[in-house]
């Protein structure tokens, strides 16, 4: 790991921290090595995760084989372990849970989202030297802010230490260490941190604790999710996550932060090794507001809402466009997800066909619907007309705007989104030597659909575009900000298309089709599994994923039930007996 040289002149407060920094450096995790439970100190240098993914996004696809003499399907084998670093949201949320609210949010290395999810990026990317330095500086700044405030430090520690070696310090380190490490400290770890507190106190017990807190917040056991499991007595080819590791896995999935004391107490009792114990804790946590934020985080990544951040349009060309309209589109989807998951606990597949949504005044104007009481900052429920042009998430502003260019539509991007995000299918990248640029305004007469015929005339392009363009054409009645239109380049729009051989008249017909397509539910469950696992699934996990899909279907495709089905599944509780690789 990289420890930035300490500038004692410029930062005198670090003079006392220097011995601790050296100790941290000596205990740094190196890629390919495994963390020893007694090795308490150290910051991180690299992420030791392995995405473990498959090049086939639908690695769990069925082989429609009805032969009664066929061999039984293979038994479930769990995927390889990963060791993800905390995402930025997980880091900040965990810091707040440990130290309290209203602390400054320090800079950290940006998240990446290969295969949609930040957890996969956190398990497959290397932390830079700058990133390690940022964690070091953040730990110092955060601990300094807490311990400079007498009321705050006393609330954190829970007692007033008379000396660095009294019972107050020992009790705090045991309790705080359990929250930070997401497991109890070993006796060696406890004594080592007590020694640091004494060594760095310089006669001030509070100062010793301040530097120990800074050290713990740099530990790989805090910054990484160290979940290796223990030998499975039933199957030596795999490992089973410990009760403490299950507490961590459940908490990061449901709250996007480390476990609270009640969950850790359940881990200590062994309750998290049973279906009943896991279900009880999951139900408790799902009733908490923190679960709402975590669910929103999953759907924001699954639906790729970050792409709204860079959207701009020419107001002269699109008079309804404002930056506030784009933000309203994001809020609309957040409210819609919350309605399906938390308010009504409804069949989540309905999000792709519902005529119910939430609008402010700008969205109401865009959709041409009544919205009494709406204002720029007030969203109200709205019903899209039964005989109207919209139905479901794919006819709302966010999807239509994200998957369009600044001045013209992209049936290809819209069709690709349907294939990849909604149905979990794989679309290969275009050949490197293919010109991807298309300027409809310089391409002569005809509609955009006419101009895209070149995709199907070029054999290099046809194999993919004949697959992704037909569902994309279904949205041609909606322009690059999602407003309805009937003409393109002065000509009537043909918004017919197809999905897997089924001819469809328009986007409303697609919504009706998706409402009963079993792949939609399976894809949502698969995407959640990837998010929770920090990697792509592999073929050997198919029986485990099939069981999750089946449980999801039996629940009526309710997302909360899916979370509990996932948490109690073998796939979530076991891992292959392999070392974590860099």
Coordinates of C-alpha atoms in Angstrom, one line a residue:
X1 CA 0.0 0.0 0.0
X2 CA 1.0 3.6 -0.4
X3 CA 1.3 5.9 2.6
X4 CA 1.8 9.5 1.6
X5 CA 5.0 10.9 3.4
X6 CA 3.9 12.9 6.4
X7 CA 4.6 16.6 6.2
X8 CA 5.1 17.3 9.9
X9 CA 5.8 21.0 9.4
X10 CA 2.7 21.7 7.4
X11 CA 0.4 19.3 9.4
X12 CA 1.6 19.2 13.0
X13 CA -1.3 17.1 14.0
X14 CA 0.2 14.2 12.0
X15 CA 3.3 14.2 14.1
X16 CA 1.7 12.0 16.7
X17 CA 0.0 9.9 14.0
X18 CA 3.3 9.0 12.3
X19 CA 4.0 5.9 14.4
X20 CA 0.5 4.7 13.6
X21 CA 1.0 5.3 9.9
X22 CA 4.1 3.1 9.9
X23 CA 2.2 0.4 11.7
X24 CA -0.6 0.7 9.2
X25 CA 1.8 0.5 6.3
X26 CA 3.3 -2.7 7.6
X27 CA 0.0 -4.4 7.7
X28 CA -1.3 -3.4 4.3
X29 CA -3.2 -5.9 2.2
X30 CA -1.5 -6.9 -1.0
X31 CA -3.3 -8.3 -3.9
X32 CA -3.4 -12.1 -4.0
X33 CA -2.7 -12.5 -0.3
X34 CA -5.4 -13.3 2.3
X35 CA -6.1 -11.2 5.3
X36 CA -5.2 -12.8 8.6
X37 CA -7.8 -12.3 11.3
X38 CA -5.2 -11.1 13.8
X39 CA -3.7 -8.5 11.4
X40 CA -5.7 -5.5 12.5
X41 CA -4.0 -2.5 10.9
X42 CA -3.3 -1.2 7.5
X43 CA -5.0 0.7 4.7
X44 CA -5.6 -0.6 1.2
X45 CA -3.5 -0.5 -1.9
X46 CA -5.6 -2.6 -4.3
X47 CA -8.9 -4.2 -4.6
X48 CA -8.6 -8.0 -4.5
X49 CA -11.9 -8.7 -6.2
X50 CA -12.5 -10.9 -9.2
X51 CA -15.6 -10.0 -11.2
X52 CA -16.1 -13.7 -11.8
X53 CA -18.4 -12.9 -14.6
X54 CA -19.5 -14.7 -17.8
X55 CA -19.3 -13.2 -21.2
X56 CA -22.9 -14.3 -21.6
X57 CA -25.3 -12.1 -19.7
X58 CA -27.9 -14.9 -19.8
X59 CA -25.6 -17.6 -18.4
X60 CA -28.7 -19.1 -16.8
X61 CA -30.6 -19.6 -20.0
X62 CA -32.7 -22.7 -20.4
X63 CA -32.1 -25.5 -22.8
X64 CA -35.6 -26.4 -23.8
X65 CA -35.1 -30.1 -23.7
X66 CA -38.2 -32.2 -23.0
X67 CA -36.4 -35.5 -23.3
X68 CA -37.6 -37.7 -20.4
X69 CA -34.3 -39.6 -20.6
X70 CA -32.1 -36.5 -20.3
X71 CA -29.7 -36.4 -17.4
X72 CA -30.8 -34.5 -14.4
X73 CA -29.6 -30.9 -14.3
X74 CA -26.3 -30.3 -12.5
X75 CA -26.3 -29.4 -8.9
X76 CA -25.8 -25.9 -7.8
X77 CA -22.2 -24.8 -7.4
X78 CA -21.5 -21.3 -6.0
X79 CA -19.5 -18.7 -7.7
X80 CA -16.0 -17.5 -6.8
X81 CA -15.4 -15.2 -3.9
X82 CA -14.8 -11.5 -4.3
X83 CA -13.5 -8.9 -1.9
X84 CA -15.2 -5.6 -2.9
X85 CA -14.0 -2.3 -1.5
X86 CA -16.9 -0.2 -0.1
X87 CA -18.5 1.9 -2.8
X88 CA -18.6 5.7 -2.1
X89 CA -22.2 5.5 -0.9
X90 CA -21.4 2.6 1.4
X91 CA -18.4 4.3 2.8
X92 CA -20.2 7.6 3.5
X93 CA -23.2 5.8 4.9
X94 CA -21.1 3.6 7.1
X95 CA -19.1 6.6 8.4
X96 CA -22.4 8.3 9.3
X97 CA -23.6 5.2 11.1
X98 CA -20.3 4.9 13.1
X99 CA -19.5 8.6 13.8
X100 CA -22.9 10.4 13.5
X101 CA -24.4 12.8 11.0
X102 CA -23.4 16.2 9.7
X103 CA -19.7 15.3 9.1
X104 CA -18.0 16.6 5.9
X105 CA -18.1 14.1 3.0
X106 CA -14.4 13.6 2.2
X107 CA -13.3 12.9 -1.4
X108 CA -12.8 9.3 -2.4
X109 CA -11.9 7.5 -5.6
X110 CA -14.9 7.6 -8.0
X111 CA -17.0 4.4 -8.4
X112 CA -17.0 2.5 -11.6
X113 CA -20.0 0.4 -12.9
X114 CA -18.9 -2.3 -15.3
X115 CA -21.9 -4.5 -15.9
X116 CA -24.2 -1.9 -14.5
X117 CA -23.4 -2.0 -10.8
X118 CA -20.9 -0.2 -8.6
X119 CA -20.5 -3.3 -6.4
X120 CA -19.0 -5.1 -9.4
X121 CA -16.6 -2.2 -10.0
X122 CA -15.6 -2.2 -6.4
X123 CA -14.8 -5.9 -6.6
X124 CA -12.8 -5.7 -9.9
X125 CA -10.9 -2.4 -9.9
X126 CA -7.6 -1.4 -8.3
X127 CA -7.4 1.4 -5.8
X128 CA -4.9 4.0 -6.9
X129 CA -2.2 5.6 -4.7
X130 CA -4.3 8.8 -4.7
X131 CA -7.3 6.8 -3.5
X132 CA -5.3 5.2 -0.6
X133 CA -4.1 8.6 0.4
X134 CA -7.6 10.0 0.3
X135 CA -8.8 7.3 2.7
X136 CA -5.9 8.1 5.0
X137 CA -6.6 11.8 5.0
X138 CA -10.3 11.2 5.4
X139 CA -9.8 9.0 8.4
X140 CA -7.7 11.7 10.1
X141 CA -10.1 14.6 9.2
X142 CA -13.2 12.7 10.4
X143 CA -11.7 11.5 13.7
X144 CA -10.3 15.0 14.3
X145 CA -13.8 16.6 13.7
X146 CA -15.4 14.2 16.1
X147 CA -12.9 14.4 18.9
X148 CA -12.6 18.2 18.7
X149 CA -16.3 18.4 19.9
X150 CA -16.6 17.4 23.5
X151 CA -20.2 16.5 23.3
X152 CA -19.8 14.5 20.2
X153 CA -16.8 12.5 21.4
X154 CA -18.5 11.6 24.7
X155 CA -21.6 10.5 22.8
X156 CA -19.4 8.3 20.6
X157 CA -17.3 6.8 23.4
X158 CA -20.1 6.6 26.0
X159 CA -17.8 7.4 28.9
X160 CA -15.0 9.7 29.9
X161 CA -11.6 7.9 30.0
X162 CA -9.4 8.8 32.9
X163 CA -6.4 7.2 31.2
X164 CA -5.6 5.3 28.0
X165 CA -5.6 2.0 29.8
X166 CA -8.8 2.2 31.9
X167 CA -12.0 0.1 31.3
X168 CA -13.7 2.9 29.5
X169 CA -11.1 2.7 26.6
X170 CA -11.2 -1.1 26.5
X171 CA -15.0 -1.2 26.4
X172 CA -15.2 1.4 23.7
X173 CA -12.6 -0.3 21.5
X174 CA -14.5 -3.6 21.8
X175 CA -17.8 -2.1 20.9
X176 CA -16.6 0.3 18.2
X177 CA -14.3 -2.3 16.8
X178 CA -17.2 -4.7 16.3
X179 CA -19.1 -2.1 14.3
X180 CA -16.1 -1.1 12.2
X181 CA -14.8 -4.7 11.5
X182 CA -18.4 -6.1 11.3
X183 CA -17.3 -8.8 13.7
X184 CA -15.8 -8.9 17.2
X185 CA -12.1 -8.0 17.5
X186 CA -9.9 -10.9 18.3
X187 CA -8.0 -10.7 21.6
X188 CA -4.8 -10.0 19.7
X189 CA -6.5 -7.1 17.8
X190 CA -8.1 -5.7 21.0
X191 CA -4.7 -5.7 22.8
X192 CA -3.0 -4.2 19.8
X193 CA -5.4 -1.3 19.5
X194 CA -5.2 -0.7 23.3
X195 CA -1.5 -0.5 22.9
X196 CA -1.8 2.1 20.2
X197 CA -4.2 4.1 22.3
X198 CA -1.7 4.2 25.1
X199 CA 1.3 4.8 22.9
X200 CA -0.3 7.7 21.0
X201 CA -2.1 9.3 23.9
X202 CA 0.8 11.5 25.0
X203 CA -0.9 11.9 28.3
X204 CA -4.3 12.6 26.8
X205 CA -6.6 9.5 26.6
X206 CA -8.9 11.3 24.2
X207 CA -6.0 11.9 21.8
X208 CA -5.1 8.2 21.9
X209 CA -8.7 7.3 21.1
X210 CA -8.8 9.8 18.3
X211 CA -5.8 8.2 16.5
X212 CA -7.1 4.7 17.1
X213 CA -10.4 5.7 15.5
X214 CA -8.4 7.1 12.5
X215 CA -6.5 3.9 12.3
X216 CA -9.6 1.7 12.4
X217 CA -11.1 3.7 9.6
X218 CA -8.1 2.9 7.4
X219 CA -8.2 -0.9 8.2
X220 CA -8.9 -3.2 5.3
X221 CA -11.5 -4.8 7.5
X222 CA -13.4 -1.6 7.3
X223 CA -12.7 -0.5 3.7
X224 CA -13.1 -3.9 2.2
X225 CA -15.9 -6.5 2.7
X226 CA -13.8 -9.4 3.9
X227 CA -16.2 -12.3 3.4
X228 CA -14.4 -15.6 2.9
X229 CA -16.7 -18.1 4.6
X230 CA -15.7 -21.2 6.5
X231 CA -15.6 -24.9 5.3
X232 CA -19.0 -26.3 4.6
X233 CA -19.3 -29.6 6.5
X234 CA -21.8 -30.9 3.9
X235 CA -19.8 -30.0 0.7
X236 CA -16.0 -29.6 0.9
X237 CA -16.0 -28.0 -2.5
X238 CA -17.6 -24.8 -1.2
X239 CA -17.5 -22.5 1.8
X240 CA -20.4 -21.2 3.9
X241 CA -20.5 -17.6 5.0
X242 CA -20.2 -17.2 8.8
X243 CA -22.9 -15.6 10.9
X244 CA -20.8 -12.3 11.0
X245 CA -20.3 -12.3 7.3
X246 CA -24.0 -12.9 6.7
X247 CA -24.7 -9.8 8.9
X248 CA -22.4 -7.8 6.6
X249 CA -23.9 -9.2 3.4
X250 CA -27.5 -8.6 4.5
X251 CA -26.8 -5.1 5.8
X252 CA -25.0 -3.9 2.7
X253 CA -27.7 -5.3 0.5
X254 CA -30.7 -3.8 2.5
X255 CA -29.1 -0.7 4.0
X256 CA -26.0 -0.1 1.9
X257 CA -23.9 0.3 5.1
X258 CA -22.4 -1.9 7.8
X259 CA -24.7 -3.8 10.3
X260 CA -26.2 -2.2 13.3
X261 CA -25.9 -3.6 16.9
X262 CA -29.1 -5.5 16.7
X263 CA -28.0 -7.3 13.5
X264 CA -24.6 -8.0 15.1
X265 CA -26.3 -9.4 18.2
X266 CA -28.3 -11.7 15.9
X267 CA -25.0 -12.8 14.3
X268 CA -23.5 -13.4 17.8
X269 CA -26.4 -15.7 18.7
X270 CA -26.1 -17.7 15.5
X271 CA -29.6 -16.6 14.3
X272 CA -28.3 -15.6 10.9
X273 CA -27.4 -19.2 10.1
X274 CA -31.1 -20.0 10.0
X275 CA -33.8 -19.1 7.5
X276 CA -36.0 -17.9 10.3
X277 CA -33.3 -15.7 11.8
X278 CA -32.4 -14.2 8.4
X279 CA -36.0 -13.6 7.5
X280 CA -36.8 -11.9 10.8
X281 CA -33.9 -9.5 10.5
X282 CA -34.6 -8.8 6.8
X283 CA -38.2 -7.9 7.6
X284 CA -37.1 -5.6 10.4
X285 CA -34.6 -3.9 8.2
X286 CA -36.9 -3.5 5.2
X287 CA -39.3 -1.5 7.5
X288 CA -36.5 1.0 8.1
X289 CA -36.1 4.2 5.9
X290 CA -32.5 3.1 5.1
X291 CA -34.0 0.3 3.0
X292 CA -35.8 2.8 0.8
X293 CA -32.5 4.5 0.0
X294 CA -30.8 1.2 -0.7
X295 CA -33.6 0.0 -3.0
X296 CA -33.5 3.3 -4.8
X297 CA -29.7 2.9 -5.3
X298 CA -30.2 -0.5 -6.9
X299 CA -32.9 0.7 -9.3
X300 CA -30.9 3.8 -10.2
X301 CA -28.0 1.6 -11.3
X302 CA -30.2 -1.1 -12.9
X303 CA -32.1 1.6 -14.9
X304 CA -28.8 3.6 -15.5
X305 CA -30.3 6.9 -14.3
X306 CA -26.8 8.4 -13.9
X307 CA -26.9 8.9 -17.7
X308 CA -29.4 11.7 -17.1
X309 CA -26.6 13.7 -15.5
X310 CA -25.2 14.8 -18.8
X311 CA -28.3 15.3 -20.8
X312 CA -28.7 18.7 -22.5
X313 CA -31.1 19.8 -25.3
X314 CA -31.5 23.0 -27.4
X315 CA -34.4 25.0 -25.8
X316 CA -35.2 26.6 -29.2
X317 CA -35.6 23.2 -30.8
X318 CA -37.3 21.6 -27.8
X319 CA -39.3 24.4 -26.0
X320 CA -40.3 22.2 -23.1
X321 CA -36.7 21.4 -22.2
X322 CA -35.1 22.8 -19.1
X323 CA -32.5 21.3 -16.8
X324 CA -35.2 21.0 -14.1
X325 CA -37.3 18.8 -16.5
X326 CA -34.4 16.3 -16.6
X327 CA -34.2 16.2 -12.8
X328 CA -38.0 15.8 -12.6
X329 CA -37.7 12.7 -14.8
X330 CA -35.3 11.2 -12.3
X331 CA -37.6 12.1 -9.4
X332 CA -40.5 10.6 -11.3
X333 CA -38.8 7.2 -11.5
X334 CA -37.7 7.3 -7.9
X335 CA -41.3 7.9 -6.8
X336 CA -42.6 5.2 -9.1
X337 CA -40.1 2.6 -7.7
X338 CA -41.1 3.7 -4.1
X339 CA -44.7 3.3 -5.0
X340 CA -44.3 -0.3 -6.3
X341 CA -41.9 -1.5 -3.7
X342 CA -42.7 0.3 -0.4
X343 CA -46.2 1.9 -0.7
X344 CA -48.0 -0.9 -2.4
X345 CA -45.6 -3.9 -2.4
X346 CA -46.9 -4.7 -5.9
X347 CA -45.8 -6.9 -8.7
X348 CA -42.6 -5.0 -9.8
X349 CA -43.0 -6.1 -13.4
X350 CA -46.0 -3.8 -13.6
X351 CA -43.5 -0.9 -13.7
X352 CA -43.1 -1.5 -17.4
X353 CA -46.8 -1.4 -18.2
X354 CA -48.4 0.9 -15.5
X355 CA -50.4 3.9 -16.5
X356 CA -49.9 5.4 -13.0
X357 CA -47.1 7.8 -12.4
X358 CA -46.0 11.0 -10.5
X359 CA -45.5 14.3 -12.2
X360 CA -44.7 17.9 -11.4
X361 CA -46.0 20.7 -13.6
X362 CA -43.2 20.3 -16.2
X363 CA -43.8 16.6 -16.6
X364 CA -47.5 17.2 -16.8
X365 CA -47.0 19.5 -19.7
X366 CA -44.7 17.0 -21.4
X367 CA -47.2 14.2 -21.0
X368 CA -50.2 16.4 -21.6
X369 CA -52.0 15.1 -18.5
X370 CA -54.0 16.8 -15.7
X371 CA -52.0 17.3 -12.5
X372 CA -53.9 19.4 -10.0
X373 CA -51.7 20.8 -7.3
X374 CA -48.5 20.1 -9.2
X375 CA -45.7 22.7 -9.1
X376 CA -42.0 22.8 -10.0
X377 CA -41.3 21.1 -6.6
X378 CA -44.5 19.3 -6.0
X379 CA -45.1 15.9 -7.6
X380 CA -48.7 14.5 -7.6
X381 CA -50.1 11.2 -8.7
X382 CA -51.2 11.2 -12.3
X383 CA -53.0 8.6 -14.6
X384 CA -51.9 8.2 -18.2
X385 CA -55.1 7.9 -20.3
X386 CA -56.2 4.4 -21.2
X387 CA -56.5 5.4 -24.8
X388 CA -53.3 7.5 -24.6
X389 CA -49.9 7.1 -26.1
X390 CA -48.0 6.1 -23.0
X391 CA -47.9 3.0 -20.8
X392 CA -45.1 2.0 -18.5
X393 CA -41.6 3.1 -17.7
X394 CA -40.4 2.8 -21.3
X395 CA -42.7 5.6 -22.4
X396 CA -41.7 8.0 -19.6
X397 CA -39.2 10.9 -20.1
X398 CA -36.2 9.4 -18.4
X399 CA -35.8 6.3 -20.7
X400 CA -36.7 8.2 -23.8
X401 CA -34.3 11.0 -23.1
X402 CA -31.3 8.9 -21.9
X403 CA -31.6 6.8 -25.1
X404 CA -31.6 9.6 -27.7
X405 CA -29.1 12.0 -29.2
X406 CA -29.1 15.7 -28.7
X407 CA -31.1 16.4 -31.9
X408 CA -32.5 13.1 -33.0
X409 CA -33.7 9.8 -31.7
X410 CA -31.7 6.5 -31.3
X411 CA -33.9 3.5 -32.0
X412 CA -30.7 1.4 -31.7
X413 CA -30.0 2.7 -28.1
X414 CA -33.6 2.3 -27.1
X415 CA -33.8 -1.2 -28.5
X416 CA -30.5 -2.2 -26.9
X417 CA -31.8 -1.0 -23.6
X418 CA -34.9 -3.2 -23.8
X419 CA -32.7 -6.2 -24.7
X420 CA -30.0 -5.7 -22.1
X421 CA -31.7 -4.0 -19.2
X422 CA -35.3 -5.4 -19.3
X423 CA -34.6 -8.9 -20.7
X424 CA -31.0 -9.4 -19.6
X425 CA -29.8 -10.4 -23.1
X426 CA -26.3 -9.8 -24.5
X427 CA -25.6 -7.4 -27.3
X428 CA -22.0 -7.6 -28.5
X429 CA -20.0 -4.5 -29.1
X430 CA -19.9 -3.2 -32.7
X431 CA -16.8 -4.0 -34.8
X432 CA -14.0 -1.5 -34.2
X433 CA -13.8 -0.5 -37.9
X434 CA -17.5 0.4 -38.2
X435 CA -18.5 4.1 -38.5
X436 CA -21.1 4.7 -35.8
X437 CA -21.8 8.3 -36.7
X438 CA -25.2 9.1 -38.2
X439 CA -26.4 12.6 -38.9
X440 CA -30.0 12.4 -40.1
X441 CA -30.0 16.1 -41.0
X442 CA -27.3 15.4 -43.6
X443 CA -28.7 12.2 -44.9
X444 CA -31.3 13.4 -47.3
X445 CA -35.0 12.9 -47.3
X446 CA -36.9 10.3 -45.4
X447 CA -37.5 9.5 -41.7
X448 CA -34.9 8.3 -39.3
X449 CA -36.3 4.8 -39.8
X450 CA -35.6 5.1 -43.5
X451 CA -32.1 6.2 -42.9
X452 CA -31.3 3.4 -40.5
X453 CA -32.1 0.8 -43.2
X454 CA -28.3 1.0 -43.9
X455 CA -27.8 -1.0 -40.7
X456 CA -29.7 -3.9 -42.2
X457 CA -28.1 -3.6 -45.7
X458 CA -24.6 -3.8 -44.3
X459 CA -24.0 -7.5 -43.4
X460 CA -21.5 -6.5 -40.8
X461 CA -24.2 -4.5 -38.9
X462 CA -27.2 -6.5 -39.8
X463 CA -26.7 -9.4 -37.4
X464 CA -27.1 -7.1 -34.4
X465 CA -29.3 -4.3 -35.8
X466 CA -32.0 -6.7 -37.0
X467 CA -32.2 -7.7 -33.4
X468 CA -32.1 -4.4 -31.6
X469 CA -33.6 -1.9 -34.0
X470 CA -37.2 -3.5 -34.3
X471 CA -38.0 -2.9 -30.6
X472 CA -36.3 0.5 -30.8
X473 CA -38.6 1.6 -33.6
X474 CA -41.6 1.2 -31.3
X475 CA -40.6 4.5 -29.5
X476 CA -40.3 6.6 -32.7
X477 CA -43.4 8.6 -31.7
X478 CA -41.3 10.2 -28.8
X479 CA -38.7 12.8 -29.6
X480 CA -35.3 13.2 -27.7
X481 CA -37.0 14.7 -24.6
X482 CA -39.9 12.2 -24.7
X483 CA -42.5 14.5 -26.2
X484 CA -45.1 12.9 -28.4
X485 CA -44.9 13.6 -32.2
X486 CA -46.6 12.3 -35.3
X487 CA -44.1 13.5 -38.0
X488 CA -40.4 13.0 -38.5
X489 CA -38.7 15.2 -41.1
X490 CA -42.2 16.2 -42.3
X491 CA -43.2 12.6 -42.9
X492 CA -45.7 10.4 -41.0
X493 CA -43.9 8.2 -38.4
X494 CA -44.1 4.4 -38.6
X495 CA -43.7 3.3 -35.0
X496 CA -44.4 -0.4 -35.6
X497 CA -41.7 -2.9 -34.6
X498 CA -41.2 -6.4 -33.2
X499 CA -39.8 -8.4 -30.4
X500 CA -38.7 -11.9 -30.9
X501 CA -41.0 -12.5 -33.9
X502 CA -44.0 -10.8 -32.4
X503 CA -45.2 -7.9 -34.5
X504 CA -46.1 -4.8 -32.4
X505 CA -47.9 -1.6 -33.4
X506 CA -46.2 0.7 -30.9
X507 CA -44.7 1.2 -27.5
X508 CA -48.1 0.5 -25.8
X509 CA -48.2 -2.9 -27.4
X510 CA -44.7 -3.6 -26.1
X511 CA -45.8 -2.6 -22.6
X512 CA -48.7 -5.1 -22.8
X513 CA -46.3 -7.8 -24.0
X514 CA -43.8 -7.2 -21.3
X515 CA -46.5 -7.4 -18.6
X516 CA -46.7 -11.2 -19.1
X517 CA -43.2 -12.0 -20.3
X518 CA -41.5 -14.2 -17.7
X519 CA -38.1 -13.0 -18.7
X520 CA -38.9 -9.6 -17.2
X521 CA -39.2 -11.0 -13.6
X522 CA -36.2 -13.3 -14.2
X523 CA -34.1 -10.4 -15.4
X524 CA -34.9 -8.2 -12.3
X525 CA -34.0 -11.1 -10.0
X526 CA -30.7 -11.8 -12.0
X527 CA -29.8 -8.1 -11.9
X528 CA -30.3 -8.0 -8.1
X529 CA -28.2 -11.1 -7.7
X530 CA -25.3 -9.4 -9.6
X531 CA -25.7 -6.3 -7.5
X532 CA -25.7 -8.3 -4.3
X533 CA -22.8 -10.6 -5.3
X534 CA -20.5 -8.0 -6.8
X535 CA -19.9 -10.0 -9.9
X536 CA -21.7 -11.6 -12.9
X537 CA -23.2 -15.1 -12.4
X538 CA -21.6 -18.2 -13.9
X539 CA -23.2 -21.2 -15.5
X540 CA -22.7 -23.4 -12.4
X541 CA -25.0 -21.1 -10.4
X542 CA -28.0 -21.7 -12.7
X543 CA -29.8 -24.0 -10.3
X544 CA -29.4 -21.5 -7.5
X545 CA -30.7 -18.6 -9.6
X546 CA -33.6 -20.8 -10.9
X547 CA -34.6 -21.3 -7.2
X548 CA -34.5 -17.5 -6.7
X549 CA -36.6 -16.9 -9.8
X550 CA -39.1 -19.5 -8.7
X551 CA -39.4 -18.0 -5.2
X552 CA -39.8 -14.5 -6.8
X553 CA -42.6 -15.8 -9.1
X554 CA -44.4 -17.6 -6.1
X555 CA -44.4 -14.3 -4.2
X556 CA -46.3 -12.5 -7.0
X557 CA -43.1 -10.8 -8.2
X558 CA -43.0 -8.5 -5.2
X559 CA -39.5 -6.9 -4.8
X560 CA -39.4 -7.1 -1.0
X561 CA -40.2 -10.8 -1.2
X562 CA -37.4 -11.1 -3.8
X563 CA -34.9 -9.6 -1.3
X564 CA -35.9 -12.1 1.4
X565 CA -35.8 -15.0 -1.1
X566 CA -32.3 -13.9 -2.2
X567 CA -31.0 -13.5 1.4
X568 CA -32.2 -16.9 2.5
X569 CA -31.0 -18.7 -0.7
X570 CA -28.0 -21.1 -0.9
X571 CA -26.6 -18.9 -3.7
X572 CA -26.3 -15.9 -1.3
X573 CA -25.0 -17.9 1.7
X574 CA -22.3 -20.0 0.0
X575 CA -19.1 -19.4 -2.1
X576 CA -16.7 -21.6 -3.9
X577 CA -13.7 -22.8 -2.0
X578 CA -11.2 -20.6 -3.8
X579 CA -8.8 -17.9 -2.8
X580 CA -9.7 -14.3 -3.7
X581 CA -7.5 -13.3 -6.6
X582 CA -6.3 -9.8 -7.5

